[in-house]
Short mmCIF file of C-alpha atoms in Angstrom, two decimals:
data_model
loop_
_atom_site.label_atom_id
_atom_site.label_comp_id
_atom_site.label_asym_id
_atom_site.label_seq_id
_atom_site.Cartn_x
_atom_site.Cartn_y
_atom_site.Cartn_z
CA UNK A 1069 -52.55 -22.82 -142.08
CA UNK A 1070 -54.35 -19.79 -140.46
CA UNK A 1071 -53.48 -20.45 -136.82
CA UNK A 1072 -51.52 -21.31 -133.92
CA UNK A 1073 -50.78 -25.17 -133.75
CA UNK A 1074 -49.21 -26.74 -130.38
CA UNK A 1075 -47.40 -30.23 -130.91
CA UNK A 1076 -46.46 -31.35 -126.91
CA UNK A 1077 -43.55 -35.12 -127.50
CA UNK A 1078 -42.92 -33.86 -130.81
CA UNK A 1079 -40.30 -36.23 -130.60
CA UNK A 1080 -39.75 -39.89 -128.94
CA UNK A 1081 -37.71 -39.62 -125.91
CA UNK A 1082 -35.23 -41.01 -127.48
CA UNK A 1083 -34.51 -38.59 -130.23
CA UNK A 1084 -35.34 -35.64 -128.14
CA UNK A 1085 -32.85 -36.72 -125.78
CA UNK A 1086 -29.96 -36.74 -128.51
CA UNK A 1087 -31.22 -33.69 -129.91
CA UNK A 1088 -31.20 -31.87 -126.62
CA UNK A 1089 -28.04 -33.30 -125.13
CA UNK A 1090 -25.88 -31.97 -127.98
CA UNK A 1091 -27.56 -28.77 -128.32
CA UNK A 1092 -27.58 -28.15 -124.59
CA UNK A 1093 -23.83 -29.47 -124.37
CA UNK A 1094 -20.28 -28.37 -124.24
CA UNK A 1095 -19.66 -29.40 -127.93
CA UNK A 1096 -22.05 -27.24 -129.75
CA UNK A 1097 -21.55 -23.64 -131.06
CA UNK A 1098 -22.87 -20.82 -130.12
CA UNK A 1099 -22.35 -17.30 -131.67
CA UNK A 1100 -22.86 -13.86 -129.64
CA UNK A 1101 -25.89 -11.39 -131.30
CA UNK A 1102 -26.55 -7.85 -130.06
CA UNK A 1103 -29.94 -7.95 -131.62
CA UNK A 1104 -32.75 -10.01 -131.23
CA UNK A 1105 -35.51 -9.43 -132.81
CA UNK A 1106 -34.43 -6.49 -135.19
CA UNK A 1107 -30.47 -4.70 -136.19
CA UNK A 1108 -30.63 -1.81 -134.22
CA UNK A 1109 -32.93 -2.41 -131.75
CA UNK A 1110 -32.46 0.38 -129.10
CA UNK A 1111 -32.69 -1.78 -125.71
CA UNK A 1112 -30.20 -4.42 -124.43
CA UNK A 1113 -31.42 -7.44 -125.19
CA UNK A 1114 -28.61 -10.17 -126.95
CA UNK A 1115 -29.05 -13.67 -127.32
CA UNK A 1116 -26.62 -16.53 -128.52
CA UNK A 1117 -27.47 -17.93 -132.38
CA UNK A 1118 -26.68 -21.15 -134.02
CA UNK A 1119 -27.42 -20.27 -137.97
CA UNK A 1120 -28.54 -24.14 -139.59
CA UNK A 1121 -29.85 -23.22 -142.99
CA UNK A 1122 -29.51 -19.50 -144.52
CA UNK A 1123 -29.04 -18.31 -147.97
CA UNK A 1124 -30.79 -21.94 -149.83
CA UNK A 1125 -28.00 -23.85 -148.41
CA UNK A 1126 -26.97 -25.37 -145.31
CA UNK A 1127 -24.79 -23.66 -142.75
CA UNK A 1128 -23.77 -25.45 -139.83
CA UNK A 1129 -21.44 -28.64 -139.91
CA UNK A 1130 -23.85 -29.62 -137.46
CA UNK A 1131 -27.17 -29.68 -140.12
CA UNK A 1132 -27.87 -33.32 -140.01
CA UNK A 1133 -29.10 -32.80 -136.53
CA UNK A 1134 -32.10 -31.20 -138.04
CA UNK A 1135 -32.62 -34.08 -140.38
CA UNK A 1136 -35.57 -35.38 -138.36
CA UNK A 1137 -37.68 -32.07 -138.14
CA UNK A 1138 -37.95 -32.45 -141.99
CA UNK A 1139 -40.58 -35.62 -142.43
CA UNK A 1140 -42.69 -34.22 -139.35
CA UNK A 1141 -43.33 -30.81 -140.04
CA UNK A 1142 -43.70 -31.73 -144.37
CA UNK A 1143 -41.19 -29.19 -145.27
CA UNK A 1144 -40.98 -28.49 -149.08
CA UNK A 1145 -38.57 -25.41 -149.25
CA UNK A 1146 -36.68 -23.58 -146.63
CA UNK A 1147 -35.96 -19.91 -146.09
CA UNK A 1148 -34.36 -20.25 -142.53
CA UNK A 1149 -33.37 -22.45 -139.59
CA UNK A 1150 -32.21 -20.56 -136.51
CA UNK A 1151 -31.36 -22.01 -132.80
CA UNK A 1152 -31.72 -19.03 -130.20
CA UNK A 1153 -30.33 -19.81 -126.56
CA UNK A 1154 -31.10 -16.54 -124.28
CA UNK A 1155 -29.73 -16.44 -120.93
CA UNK A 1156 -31.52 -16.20 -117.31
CA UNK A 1157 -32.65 -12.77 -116.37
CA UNK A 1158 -33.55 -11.48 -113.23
CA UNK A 1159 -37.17 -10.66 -114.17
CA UNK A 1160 -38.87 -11.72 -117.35
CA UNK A 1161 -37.86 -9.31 -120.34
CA UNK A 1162 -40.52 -9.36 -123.46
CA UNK A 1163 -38.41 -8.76 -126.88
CA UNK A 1164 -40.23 -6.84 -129.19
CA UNK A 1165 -43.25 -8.18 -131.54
CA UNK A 1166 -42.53 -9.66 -134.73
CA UNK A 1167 -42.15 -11.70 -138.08
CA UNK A 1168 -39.19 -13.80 -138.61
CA UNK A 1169 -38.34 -13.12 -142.23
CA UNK A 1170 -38.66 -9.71 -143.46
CA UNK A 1171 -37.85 -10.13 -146.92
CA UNK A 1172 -41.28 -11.55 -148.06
CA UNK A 1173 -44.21 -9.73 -149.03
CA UNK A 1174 -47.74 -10.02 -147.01
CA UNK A 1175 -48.66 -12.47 -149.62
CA UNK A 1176 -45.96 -14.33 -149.68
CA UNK A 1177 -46.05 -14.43 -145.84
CA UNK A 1178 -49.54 -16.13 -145.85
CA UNK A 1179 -48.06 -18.60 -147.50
CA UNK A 1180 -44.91 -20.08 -145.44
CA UNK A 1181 -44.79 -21.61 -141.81
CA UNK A 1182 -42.91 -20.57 -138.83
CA UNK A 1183 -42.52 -23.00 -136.25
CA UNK A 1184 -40.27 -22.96 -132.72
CA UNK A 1185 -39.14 -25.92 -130.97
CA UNK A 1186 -38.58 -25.69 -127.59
CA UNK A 1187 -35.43 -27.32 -126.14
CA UNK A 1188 -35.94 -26.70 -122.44
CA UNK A 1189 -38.67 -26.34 -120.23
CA UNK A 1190 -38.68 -22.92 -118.14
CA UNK A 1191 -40.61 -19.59 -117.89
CA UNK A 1192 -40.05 -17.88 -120.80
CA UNK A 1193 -42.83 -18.10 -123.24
CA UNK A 1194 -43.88 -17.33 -126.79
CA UNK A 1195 -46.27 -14.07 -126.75
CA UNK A 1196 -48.37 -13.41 -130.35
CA UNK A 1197 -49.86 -10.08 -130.65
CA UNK A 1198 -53.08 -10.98 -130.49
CA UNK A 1199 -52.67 -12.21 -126.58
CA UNK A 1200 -52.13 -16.06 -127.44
CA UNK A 1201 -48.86 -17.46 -124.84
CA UNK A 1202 -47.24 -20.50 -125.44
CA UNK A 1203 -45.36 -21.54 -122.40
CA UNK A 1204 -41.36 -23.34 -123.17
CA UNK A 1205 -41.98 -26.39 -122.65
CA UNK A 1206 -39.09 -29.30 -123.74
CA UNK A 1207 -39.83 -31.26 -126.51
CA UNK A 1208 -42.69 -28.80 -127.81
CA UNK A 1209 -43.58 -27.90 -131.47
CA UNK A 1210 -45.34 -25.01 -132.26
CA UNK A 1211 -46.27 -23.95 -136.12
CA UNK A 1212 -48.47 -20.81 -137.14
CA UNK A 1213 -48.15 -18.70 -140.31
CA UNK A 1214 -45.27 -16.34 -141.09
CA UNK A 1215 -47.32 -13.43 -141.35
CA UNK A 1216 -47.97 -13.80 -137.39
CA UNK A 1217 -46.61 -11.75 -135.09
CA UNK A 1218 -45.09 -12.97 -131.97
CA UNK A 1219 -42.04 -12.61 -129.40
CA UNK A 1220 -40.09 -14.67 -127.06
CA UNK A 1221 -38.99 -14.08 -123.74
CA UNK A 1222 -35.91 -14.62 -121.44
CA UNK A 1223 -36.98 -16.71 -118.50
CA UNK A 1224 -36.07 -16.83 -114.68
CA UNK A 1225 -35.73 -20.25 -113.47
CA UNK A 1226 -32.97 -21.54 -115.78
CA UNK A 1227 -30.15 -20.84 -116.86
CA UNK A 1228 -31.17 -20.60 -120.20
CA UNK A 1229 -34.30 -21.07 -122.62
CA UNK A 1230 -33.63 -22.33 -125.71
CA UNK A 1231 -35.37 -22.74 -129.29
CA UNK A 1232 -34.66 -23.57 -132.64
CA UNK A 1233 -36.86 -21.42 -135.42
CA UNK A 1234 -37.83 -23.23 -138.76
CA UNK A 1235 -39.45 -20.64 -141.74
CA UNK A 1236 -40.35 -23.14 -144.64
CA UNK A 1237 -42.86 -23.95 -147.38
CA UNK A 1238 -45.48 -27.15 -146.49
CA UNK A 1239 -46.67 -27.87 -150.39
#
């Protein structure tokens, strides 16, 4: 993969629906960050994390949920699964460029996928360095190598926009 793919009804309505109703809902859990992109980031931004797969293993009681992302996107081998819910803003704050996983070298970068799923429709966005915007759009899948740089952004006209990050190997 050497660029930015855009998947709109990634899932029936159906599915998405479950998906999005739980995640969206009273019942699931969220955990406070002070850092968004980067630890010690020196502006304000914080976001709310739900941590699926970290460490080769599963971490959320709440995995299976992500069952169904598996067959679509062909994943052989996981690094990371991350859900990121950031809250409205009164104008449109850009979080700093970057990669998701830090640990890998440039080669091994090239190699893996990130993708984000987008939860809710609003006006946030995904920026890439090179100028490319992805608008949040529910229901959305968007895949690109690791190695790409790119940031999200709070949004304006909901009260939140929410994502959930894959990084994984497609054999």
């Amino acid at each position: 993969m050497d660029k930015v793919e855009v998947i709109d009804n990634f899932f029936d309505k159906d599915l998405f629906k479950t998906i999005s109703d739980f995640m969206m809902g009273d019942e699931f859990a969220w955990f406070y960050n002070s850092d968004v992109d980067y630890e010690g980031q020196q502006n304000r931004a914080f976001q709310f994390t739900h941590i699926f797969y970290n460490y080769q293993r599963p971490q959320s009681p709440n995995y299976d949920l992500i069952d169904p992302f598996f067959e679509k996107l062909s994943v052989y081998c996981l690094s990371r699964i991350k859900a990121n819910l950031l809250t409205r803003t009164n104008e449109i704050f850009k979080n700093d460029f970057h990669v998701d996983e830090i640990m890998f070298s440039t080669k091994q970068m090239k190699q893996w996928t990130t993708a984000i799923f987008y939860l809710n429709t609003n006006n946030g966005y995904t920026e890439f360095k090179d100028g490319t915007i992805i608008n949040s759009v529910a229901n959305r899948m968007v895949t690109f190598p690791m190695n790409m740089k790119h940031r999200g952004t709070t949004c304006t006209d909901e009260k939140t926009r929410v994502v959930i990050n894959f990084n994984y190997y497609v054999e």
